[in-house]
Amino acid sequence: MIFVQKKAETSNLEMKTIVRSVSAMGSPPSPKNNNMMVPNLIGSGSQSLNNLVQQLRLYKPPPSPADTDDDDTAVDARGKVFSGMGLGESAVPSALHRPERFRPNRASVLVCLFEGNLGDLRVILTKRSSNLSTHSGEVSLPGGKAEEGDADDSETAMREAKEEIGLDPSLVTVVTVLEPFLSKHLLRVVPVIGILRDKQAFKPVANTDEVEVIFDAPLEMFLKDENRRSEEREWLGVKYLVHYFDFLTENKKFVIWGLTASILIRAASVVFQRPPSFSEQYPRFKI
């Protein structure tokens, strides 16, 4: 098990304070106070993280259908979320929002952010164990299926993160949740954004039954076209792109793709308040 804390792969000069007005569909909205600037995440220590917490607490995801309960097959036998096609719930056909036809199970993943050694913003990721019978070796965010007794999506994500990587919930400040994403099999996955203020206090311990490697990557890479490729696929008669990000650190190569990549593209767009430099090309259905 390794926990990589590498220097920023991106230039510090590229971390700018940007305020953008965006649409409610598929893009992050600007803060309610238009004079509020996005924090400069360079060398400001805990103050920049405090500013980020304040910014993200203003974020309101687009409205989504009411929660329902049912069974689903888009998680593995352990109830863990794996990569695959993923899109924002607001982009799916209206027919799937009808309770009599669309009853997705619910899962949560933790987008845990912290400041790297050079002040860049990074996200904690895992590589699934090679011994798993399904989707072994894939990169994912800590998380899994909601269990009875979980108070909300945040509690699900934090419980799973503690189970998978030994992350103490007391070290993380949960600041917001993003719009739910739907897997190809209609599993409803809620991304929970949390801030790890003291990375030195986090002593990662991988649950070897589920996790092979714990590592981190710069969040901003998911807005860039560098080391990215895509593959066109079709769902419900509509073509869309599946994004793949190649990430190399300490001579280890990871491929971050599908649902995990889609969630991180959205998270980076919300945090940095700008869209990616490439076309996401998710399905857009007529409602």
PDB file of N, CA, C and O in Angstrom, residues 37-38 96 145 203 243 245 273:
ATOM      1  N   MET A  37     -14.603  36.037  -4.487  1.00  0.00           N
ATOM      2  CA  MET A  37     -13.605  35.479  -5.384  1.00  0.00           C
ATOM      3  C   MET A  37     -13.315  34.037  -5.018  1.00  0.00           C
ATOM      4  O   MET A  37     -13.357  33.640  -3.853  1.00  0.00           O
ATOM      5  N   VAL A  38     -12.979  33.241  -6.031  1.00  0.00           N
ATOM      6  CA  VAL A  38     -12.542  31.875  -5.782  1.00  0.00           C
ATOM      7  C   VAL A  38     -11.195  31.934  -5.076  1.00  0.00           C
ATOM      8  O   VAL A  38     -10.333  32.710  -5.474  1.00  0.00           O
ATOM      9  N   LEU A  96     -37.156   8.415 -16.980  1.00  0.00           N
ATOM     10  CA  LEU A  96     -36.452   7.744 -15.901  1.00  0.00           C
ATOM     11  C   LEU A  96     -36.685   8.414 -14.566  1.00  0.00           C
ATOM     12  O   LEU A  96     -36.284   7.910 -13.530  1.00  0.00           O
ATOM     13  N   LYS A 145     -22.315   1.644  -1.268  1.00  0.00           N
ATOM     14  CA  LYS A 145     -23.757   1.644  -1.158  1.00  0.00           C
ATOM     15  C   LYS A 145     -24.215   2.103   0.225  1.00  0.00           C
ATOM     16  O   LYS A 145     -23.591   1.804   1.235  1.00  0.00           O
ATOM     17  N   LYS A 203      -3.275   8.976   8.481  1.00  0.00           N
ATOM     18  CA  LYS A 203      -2.374   7.838   8.353  1.00  0.00           C
ATOM     19  C   LYS A 203      -3.110   6.736   7.592  1.00  0.00           C
ATOM     20  O   LYS A 203      -3.840   5.937   8.175  1.00  0.00           O
ATOM     21  N   HIS A 243     -14.573   9.512 -20.710  1.00  0.00           N
ATOM     22  CA  HIS A 243     -13.270  10.158 -20.593  1.00  0.00           C
ATOM     23  C   HIS A 243     -12.295   9.282 -19.814  1.00  0.00           C
ATOM     24  O   HIS A 243     -12.655   8.657 -18.812  1.00  0.00           O
ATOM     25  N   PHE A 245      -8.329   9.551 -18.123  1.00  0.00           N
ATOM     26  CA  PHE A 245      -7.185  10.385 -17.763  1.00  0.00           C
ATOM     27  C   PHE A 245      -6.034   9.468 -17.351  1.00  0.00           C
ATOM     28  O   PHE A 245      -6.182   8.651 -16.431  1.00  0.00           O
ATOM     29  N   GLN A 273     -14.530  26.860 -10.583  1.00  0.00           N
ATOM     30  CA  GLN A 273     -15.542  27.705 -11.203  1.00  0.00           C
ATOM     31  C   GLN A 273     -15.233  28.032 -12.665  1.00  0.00           C
ATOM     32  O   GLN A 273     -15.305  29.173 -13.115  1.00  0.00           O
TER      33      GLN A 273
END
